[in-house]
Coordinates of C-alpha atoms and ligand atoms in Angstrom, one line a residue:
M1412 CA 0.0 0.0 0.0
I1413 CA 1.1 3.5 -0.7
R1414 CA 2.9 5.2 2.3
L1415 CA 3.7 8.8 3.0
N1416 CA 7.1 10.5 3.7
N1417 CA 6.8 10.4 7.5
N1418 CA 9.4 13.0 7.9
Y1419 CA 6.7 15.6 7.2
S1420 CA 5.0 14.5 10.4
K1421 CA 8.0 15.8 12.4
L1422 CA 7.5 19.3 11.1
Q1423 CA 6.4 21.7 13.8
A1424 CA 3.2 23.7 13.3
S1425 CA 2.8 25.2 9.9
Y1426 CA 5.3 27.3 8.0
L1427 CA 5.8 30.5 10.0
F1428 CA 4.3 32.8 7.4
V1429 CA 1.3 30.6 6.8
E1430 CA 0.5 30.8 10.5
I1431 CA 0.9 34.5 10.4
S1432 CA -1.5 34.7 7.5
R1433 CA -4.0 32.5 9.3
R1434 CA -4.0 34.9 12.3
V1435 CA -4.1 38.0 10.1
N1436 CA -7.0 36.6 8.0
A1437 CA -9.0 35.8 11.2
H1438 CA -8.3 39.3 12.5
A1439 CA -9.4 40.9 9.2
E1440 CA -12.6 38.9 9.1
N1441 CA -13.5 40.1 12.6
H1442 CA -12.5 43.7 11.8
P1443 CA -13.6 44.3 8.2
E1444 CA -13.4 48.1 8.9
G1445 CA -9.8 47.8 9.9
N1446 CA -6.9 49.2 8.0
L1447 CA -4.2 46.7 8.4
I1448 CA -0.5 47.6 7.7
K1449 CA 1.8 44.7 7.0
L1450 CA 5.4 44.9 8.3
G1451 CA 5.5 41.2 8.7
I1452 CA 6.7 39.1 5.7
G1453 CA 9.5 40.8 3.8
D1454 CA 7.4 41.4 0.7
V1455 CA 8.2 44.5 -1.4
T1456 CA 5.4 47.0 -2.1
N1457 CA 6.9 49.4 -4.7
P1458 CA 6.1 48.7 -8.3
L1459 CA 8.9 47.6 -10.6
P1460 CA 11.1 50.5 -11.8
S1461 CA 10.2 51.9 -15.2
S1462 CA 13.3 50.7 -17.1
I1463 CA 12.8 47.2 -15.8
I1464 CA 9.1 47.2 -16.8
R1465 CA 10.1 48.4 -20.3
A1466 CA 12.5 45.5 -20.7
F1467 CA 9.9 43.1 -19.3
H1468 CA 7.3 44.4 -21.9
K1469 CA 9.9 44.2 -24.7
G1470 CA 10.5 40.5 -23.7
V1471 CA 6.7 39.9 -23.9
D1472 CA 6.4 41.6 -27.3
E1473 CA 9.3 39.5 -28.6
Q1474 CA 7.3 36.4 -27.7
A1475 CA 4.5 37.7 -30.1
E1476 CA 6.7 37.6 -33.2
S1477 CA 7.9 34.5 -35.0
D1478 CA 11.3 36.1 -35.6
S1479 CA 12.0 36.6 -31.9
F1480 CA 9.8 34.0 -30.3
K1481 CA 11.6 31.7 -27.8
G1482 CA 10.5 28.3 -26.6
Y1483 CA 12.4 26.5 -23.9
G1484 CA 15.5 28.5 -22.9
P1485 CA 18.6 27.1 -21.3
E1486 CA 17.7 25.7 -17.9
Q1487 CA 20.7 27.6 -16.4
G1488 CA 19.4 30.9 -17.7
Y1489 CA 20.2 32.9 -20.8
A1490 CA 23.8 33.9 -21.4
F1491 CA 22.9 37.6 -21.5
L1492 CA 21.7 37.5 -17.9
R1493 CA 24.3 35.1 -16.5
E1494 CA 27.1 37.3 -18.1
A1495 CA 25.6 40.5 -16.7
I1496 CA 25.4 38.9 -13.2
A1497 CA 28.9 37.5 -13.3
E1498 CA 30.4 40.9 -14.4
A1499 CA 28.4 43.3 -12.2
D1500 CA 28.1 41.2 -9.0
Y1501 CA 31.4 39.3 -9.0
T1502 CA 34.2 40.0 -11.5
S1503 CA 34.0 43.8 -11.0
R1504 CA 34.3 43.2 -7.3
G1505 CA 37.3 41.0 -7.6
C1506 CA 35.5 37.7 -7.1
R1507 CA 36.6 34.6 -9.1
I1508 CA 33.2 33.8 -10.4
S1509 CA 32.3 33.2 -14.1
A1510 CA 29.0 33.2 -16.0
D1511 CA 29.2 29.3 -16.1
D1512 CA 29.0 29.3 -12.3
I1513 CA 25.6 31.1 -12.3
F1514 CA 22.3 29.2 -12.3
V1515 CA 19.2 31.4 -12.8
S1516 CA 16.1 30.2 -11.0
D1517 CA 12.7 31.4 -9.8
G1518 CA 13.7 32.0 -6.2
A1519 CA 16.3 31.9 -3.5
K1520 CA 13.8 30.2 -1.2
C1521 CA 13.5 27.2 -3.6
D1522 CA 17.3 27.1 -4.2
T1523 CA 18.2 27.3 -0.5
G1524 CA 15.6 24.6 0.1
N1525 CA 16.7 22.3 -2.7
F1526 CA 20.4 22.5 -2.5
Q1527 CA 20.6 20.0 0.4
E1528 CA 19.6 17.3 -2.1
L1529 CA 23.1 17.1 -3.3
F1530 CA 24.5 15.9 0.0
A1531 CA 24.5 12.5 1.7
D1532 CA 21.6 11.7 4.1
D1533 CA 24.0 11.5 7.1
V1534 CA 25.9 14.8 6.7
T1535 CA 26.0 16.9 9.8
I1536 CA 24.2 20.2 9.4
A1537 CA 24.5 23.5 11.3
V1538 CA 21.9 26.2 11.1
P1539 CA 21.7 29.5 12.8
D1540 CA 19.1 30.2 15.5
P1541 CA 17.3 32.5 14.9
V1542 CA 17.0 31.0 11.4
Y1543 CA 15.1 31.5 8.1
P1544 CA 12.8 28.4 8.6
V1545 CA 13.4 27.0 5.1
Y1546 CA 16.9 25.8 5.9
V1547 CA 15.5 23.7 8.8
D1548 CA 12.2 22.5 7.3
T1549 CA 13.7 21.2 4.1
N1550 CA 16.3 19.1 6.0
V1551 CA 13.5 17.8 8.2
M1552 CA 11.5 16.8 5.0
A1553 CA 14.6 15.1 3.7
G1554 CA 14.9 13.0 6.8
R1555 CA 18.1 14.4 8.1
T1556 CA 16.7 15.1 11.6
G1557 CA 15.1 13.3 14.4
E1558 CA 11.9 14.5 16.2
A1559 CA 11.5 18.1 17.4
K1560 CA 11.9 18.7 21.2
D1561 CA 11.4 22.1 22.7
G1562 CA 11.4 23.7 19.3
R1563 CA 14.6 22.1 18.1
Y1564 CA 15.2 19.1 15.9
E1565 CA 17.4 16.2 17.1
G1566 CA 20.4 15.8 14.9
L1567 CA 20.7 19.5 13.8
I1568 CA 23.4 21.7 15.2
Y1569 CA 22.1 25.2 16.2
L1570 CA 24.5 28.1 16.0
E1571 CA 23.1 30.5 18.6
G1572 CA 22.8 34.2 17.7
T1573 CA 22.8 36.2 20.9
Q1574 CA 23.1 39.8 22.0
E1575 CA 26.7 38.9 23.0
N1576 CA 27.8 37.9 19.6
N1577 CA 25.6 40.5 17.9
F1578 CA 23.8 37.6 16.2
V1579 CA 26.9 36.6 14.2
P1580 CA 27.9 33.1 15.3
S1581 CA 31.4 31.9 14.6
P1582 CA 33.0 28.5 13.9
G1583 CA 34.0 28.5 17.6
D1584 CA 30.3 28.0 18.4
L1585 CA 30.3 24.6 16.7
P1586 CA 30.7 21.4 18.7
E1587 CA 34.2 19.9 18.5
S1588 CA 33.0 17.5 15.8
G1589 CA 32.2 20.5 13.6
A1590 CA 29.6 20.2 10.8
D1591 CA 29.7 19.1 7.2
L1592 CA 27.2 21.7 5.9
V1593 CA 26.7 25.2 7.4
Y1594 CA 23.9 27.6 6.5
L1595 CA 24.8 31.3 6.9
C1596 CA 22.7 34.3 5.9
F1597 CA 24.1 37.9 5.8
P1598 CA 22.6 40.5 5.9
N1599 CA 20.7 38.2 8.2
N1600 CA 17.1 37.3 8.0
P1601 CA 15.6 37.8 10.6
T1602 CA 18.1 39.8 12.8
G1603 CA 19.4 42.2 10.2
A1604 CA 22.9 41.5 11.4
T1605 CA 25.8 41.8 9.0
A1606 CA 29.1 39.9 9.1
S1607 CA 32.4 41.6 8.7
R1608 CA 35.2 40.5 6.4
E1609 CA 37.1 39.0 9.3
Q1610 CA 34.0 37.1 10.6
L1611 CA 33.3 35.6 7.1
G1612 CA 37.0 35.0 6.8
E1613 CA 36.9 32.8 9.9
W1614 CA 34.1 30.7 8.4
V1615 CA 35.9 30.3 5.1
D1616 CA 39.1 29.3 6.7
W1617 CA 37.3 26.8 8.9
A1618 CA 35.3 25.3 6.0
S1619 CA 38.4 25.0 3.8
D1620 CA 40.4 23.3 6.6
R1621 CA 37.7 20.9 7.5
G1622 CA 36.4 20.2 3.9
S1623 CA 32.9 21.5 4.8
I1624 CA 30.5 23.5 2.6
I1625 CA 28.9 26.8 3.5
L1626 CA 25.5 27.6 2.0
F1627 CA 25.6 31.4 2.0
D1628 CA 22.3 33.2 1.6
A1629 CA 22.9 36.7 0.3
A1630 CA 19.3 37.6 -0.6
Y1631 CA 19.6 40.9 1.1
E1632 CA 23.1 42.0 -0.2
A1633 CA 21.6 45.0 -2.0
F1634 CA 20.9 46.7 1.3
V1635 CA 24.6 46.7 2.2
I1636 CA 25.7 50.3 1.7
N1637 CA 28.7 50.3 4.0
P1638 CA 31.7 49.5 1.7
D1639 CA 33.5 47.7 4.5
I1640 CA 30.9 45.0 4.7
P1641 CA 31.2 42.2 2.1
K1642 CA 28.2 41.8 -0.2
S1643 CA 29.3 38.4 -1.3
I1644 CA 31.2 35.6 0.4
Y1645 CA 33.4 35.4 -2.7
E1646 CA 35.0 38.7 -1.6
I1647 CA 36.8 36.4 0.9
R1648 CA 39.6 34.5 -0.9
G1649 CA 39.2 30.8 -0.8
A1650 CA 35.4 30.9 -0.6
E1651 CA 35.2 29.8 -4.2
K1652 CA 36.4 26.4 -3.0
C1653 CA 33.9 25.9 -0.1
A1654 CA 30.9 28.2 -0.5
V1655 CA 27.7 28.3 -2.6
E1656 CA 25.9 31.6 -2.7
F1657 CA 22.2 32.4 -3.2
R1658 CA 20.9 35.7 -4.5
S1659 CA 17.6 37.1 -5.5
F1660 CA 16.1 39.9 -7.5
S1661 CA 13.1 39.8 -5.1
K1662 CA 14.3 42.4 -2.6
T1663 CA 17.0 43.9 -4.8
A1664 CA 14.6 45.0 -7.5
G1665 CA 11.1 44.3 -6.4
F1666 CA 10.7 40.8 -8.0
T1667 CA 8.8 39.0 -5.2
G1668 CA 5.9 38.6 -7.6
T1669 CA 7.9 38.4 -10.8
R1670 CA 10.3 35.7 -9.6
C1671 CA 13.9 35.6 -10.5
A1672 CA 17.0 34.6 -8.5
Y1673 CA 20.3 32.8 -9.0
T1674 CA 22.6 30.4 -7.3
V1675 CA 26.4 30.5 -7.6
V1676 CA 28.2 27.2 -7.6
P1677 CA 31.9 27.8 -8.4
D1678 CA 33.6 25.4 -10.7
S1679 CA 36.4 24.9 -8.1
I1680 CA 34.3 23.1 -5.5
E1681 CA 35.0 19.4 -5.7
I1682 CA 33.9 16.7 -3.3
D1683 CA 35.1 13.1 -3.7
G1684 CA 36.4 14.0 -7.2
V1685 CA 33.0 15.3 -8.3
K1686 CA 32.4 18.9 -9.2
L1687 CA 29.5 20.3 -7.2
R1688 CA 28.6 22.6 -10.1
D1689 CA 28.2 19.6 -12.4
M1690 CA 25.9 18.0 -9.9
W1691 CA 23.8 21.1 -9.4
N1692 CA 23.6 21.4 -13.2
R1693 CA 22.3 17.9 -13.4
R1694 CA 19.8 18.5 -10.7
H1695 CA 18.7 21.9 -12.1
S1696 CA 18.3 20.7 -15.7
T1697 CA 16.4 17.6 -14.6
K1698 CA 13.9 19.4 -12.3
F1699 CA 13.7 22.9 -13.7
N1700 CA 13.0 24.3 -17.2
G1701 CA 14.3 27.8 -16.7
V1702 CA 12.8 31.2 -15.8
S1703 CA 10.6 32.8 -18.5
Y1704 CA 12.3 34.8 -21.2
P1705 CA 10.5 38.2 -20.4
V1706 CA 11.4 37.8 -16.7
Q1707 CA 15.1 37.3 -17.5
K1708 CA 15.0 40.3 -19.8
A1709 CA 13.6 42.3 -16.9
A1710 CA 16.3 41.0 -14.6
A1711 CA 19.0 41.9 -17.0
A1712 CA 17.7 45.5 -17.0
V1713 CA 18.6 45.7 -13.3
Y1714 CA 22.3 45.8 -14.5
A1715 CA 21.8 48.6 -17.1
P1716 CA 22.8 52.1 -15.9
E1717 CA 19.1 53.2 -15.5
G1718 CA 18.1 50.0 -13.8
K1719 CA 21.0 50.4 -11.3
K1720 CA 19.9 53.9 -10.5
E1721 CA 16.3 53.0 -10.1
T1722 CA 16.8 50.0 -8.0
R1723 CA 19.2 51.9 -5.7
K1724 CA 16.4 54.4 -5.2
L1725 CA 14.1 51.6 -4.1
I1726 CA 16.6 50.3 -1.7
E1727 CA 17.3 53.7 -0.3
G1728 CA 13.6 54.2 0.3
Y1729 CA 13.3 51.0 2.3
L1730 CA 16.5 51.8 4.2
E1731 CA 15.0 55.1 5.2
N1732 CA 11.9 53.3 6.4
A1733 CA 14.2 51.1 8.5
K1734 CA 15.8 54.1 10.1
I1735 CA 12.4 55.5 11.1
I1736 CA 11.3 52.1 12.6
R1737 CA 14.6 51.8 14.5
K1738 CA 14.3 55.3 15.9
A1739 CA 10.8 54.7 17.1
M1740 CA 11.6 51.4 18.8
K1741 CA 14.5 53.1 20.6
K1742 CA 12.0 55.7 21.7
V1743 CA 9.9 53.0 23.3
G1744 CA 13.1 51.9 25.1
Y1745 CA 13.6 48.7 23.1
K1746 CA 17.0 47.6 22.1
T1747 CA 17.3 47.0 18.3
W1748 CA 19.6 45.3 15.8
G1749 CA 19.7 45.5 12.1
G1750 CA 17.9 48.1 10.0
V1751 CA 21.2 49.5 8.8
N1752 CA 22.6 47.6 5.7
S1753 CA 19.4 45.5 6.1
P1754 CA 15.7 45.9 5.7
Y1755 CA 14.9 44.0 8.9
I1756 CA 14.8 45.5 12.4
W1757 CA 15.2 43.0 15.2
V1758 CA 13.5 44.3 18.4
K1759 CA 13.9 43.0 21.9
T1760 CA 10.6 43.5 23.7
G1761 CA 11.4 40.9 26.4
E1762 CA 7.9 39.6 26.2
D1763 CA 6.4 36.5 24.6
S1764 CA 6.9 37.0 20.9
W1765 CA 3.4 35.8 19.8
D1766 CA 1.8 37.9 22.6
T1767 CA 3.5 41.0 21.1
F1768 CA 2.4 39.9 17.7
D1769 CA -1.2 39.6 18.8
K1770 CA -1.1 42.9 20.7
L1771 CA 0.1 44.8 17.7
L1772 CA -2.3 43.1 15.4
N1773 CA -5.3 43.7 17.7
E1774 CA -4.4 47.1 19.1
A1775 CA -2.5 48.7 16.3
D1776 CA -3.7 46.8 13.2
V1777 CA -0.1 46.3 12.4
V1778 CA 1.5 42.9 11.4
V1779 CA 5.0 42.2 12.5
T1780 CA 6.8 38.8 12.7
P1781 CA 7.2 37.0 16.1
G1782 CA 10.8 36.3 16.8
S1783 CA 10.1 32.9 18.2
G1784 CA 8.9 31.8 14.8
F1785 CA 12.6 31.9 13.7
G1786 CA 13.7 29.6 16.6
R1787 CA 14.2 29.4 20.3
M1788 CA 16.7 32.2 20.3
G1789 CA 14.1 34.5 18.8
E1790 CA 11.8 34.3 21.9
G1791 CA 11.4 37.8 23.4
F1792 CA 12.0 39.5 20.0
I1793 CA 9.9 40.7 17.1
R1794 CA 11.1 41.4 13.5
I1795 CA 9.8 44.5 11.8
S1796 CA 10.2 44.7 8.1
A1797 CA 10.9 48.0 6.3
F1798 CA 9.1 46.9 3.1
N1799 CA 6.2 49.2 2.8
S1800 CA 5.4 52.7 1.6
R1801 CA 6.8 55.7 3.7
E1802 CA 3.2 56.7 4.5
N1803 CA 2.3 53.3 5.8
V1804 CA 5.5 53.0 7.8
E1805 CA 4.9 56.3 9.5
E1806 CA 1.3 55.4 10.2
A1807 CA 2.2 52.0 11.6
I1808 CA 4.8 53.5 13.9
H1809 CA 2.3 56.1 15.1
R1810 CA -0.1 53.2 16.0
I1811 CA 2.6 51.0 17.5
L1812 CA 3.8 53.8 19.8
K1813 CA 0.2 54.3 20.9
A1814 CA -0.4 50.6 21.5
L1815 CA 2.9 50.2 23.5
K1816 CA 2.5 53.2 25.7
Ligands
MLT2294 C1 10.7 36.8 5.1 O1 9.8 37.6 5.4 O2 11.4 36.3 5.9 C2 10.9 36.6 3.6 O3 10.1 37.4 2.9 C3 10.6 35.2 3.3 C4 11.1 34.9 1.9 O4 11.8 35.7 1.3 O5 10.8 33.8 1.5

């Protein structure tokens, strides 16, 4: 008889953002007159910049003509986009990454979730806590963990982000046995923390020495405006031998609804004589048929001079929102992290995270994200996202200050 993948039964509650939606929908049903402002899920609100929309339209129009019509494209992405990415995001910054190392996809969430498939069932895995839940849940689904106990899965190593380490764990936080695979995310989701060159250097040295792999989620790199903070792990020499990087156009250019991202798997990573890039290529071309041509045209426009200027403006707008939120939280007397070089503000309320979530939902009509949804270390915190219009952020802050008085 057919049987199910029982690993799914180990998963705790529903996916964080699904639970938030459930509570928000219930609230909206009971308060149809309400004017809810969402600073919860990191979803962009500004429309796509005009030069990007023009490129998108052009891509659509090309599909209407027999001369320019495109059927299946290369699974890895069109050369025009991969080359633009390699040059603008890597080569020009001194990173040893070529267009052949880039794999265009429909999202960093899918890629960070899928990449674990390339590794053996019994590799040891370290994840941060607080953590973007996808890293954990996909390993649970794959059967790499035991049951959950007190909000943590047996068999996973948790790298604790604390006030003391400014939410940047180091290899010294690993058990003596180390880990085969480590997930890192900087600028961090959810804490907004950034890692310095030295801190990333420690991870790269550690992984190179031990023969481990770092899965580096850089979905929020566009928010790094401090030139001393690395945007890519490949700015650290040696990372091209031990790190895979995930990036996305979602937050960089407003593509959450348009869908385009990419994963970098350098040619020089070899495990047991097998190139990881060849393996990902095999996986990617078997399970994925490429991002649509008009979307890739739109993504390539992000690298044109006008696209660069327009997307910078989007980022600056969200960073200004982050500043307003940070300032307000400080005014309440809360300690905050992030919100500089990052769109997320991590706020220590010291109260039960879901209680604060419910209070702000019910008394301010504002949605935030409860810190405990990101792991045990997030209890007592909330995450506020800067992704909204200035007007909504100002109104939300006004209401939050009133509710928290
Ligand atoms: C978040 O709010 O953490 C993100 O929007 C989730 C995502 O990008 O998948």
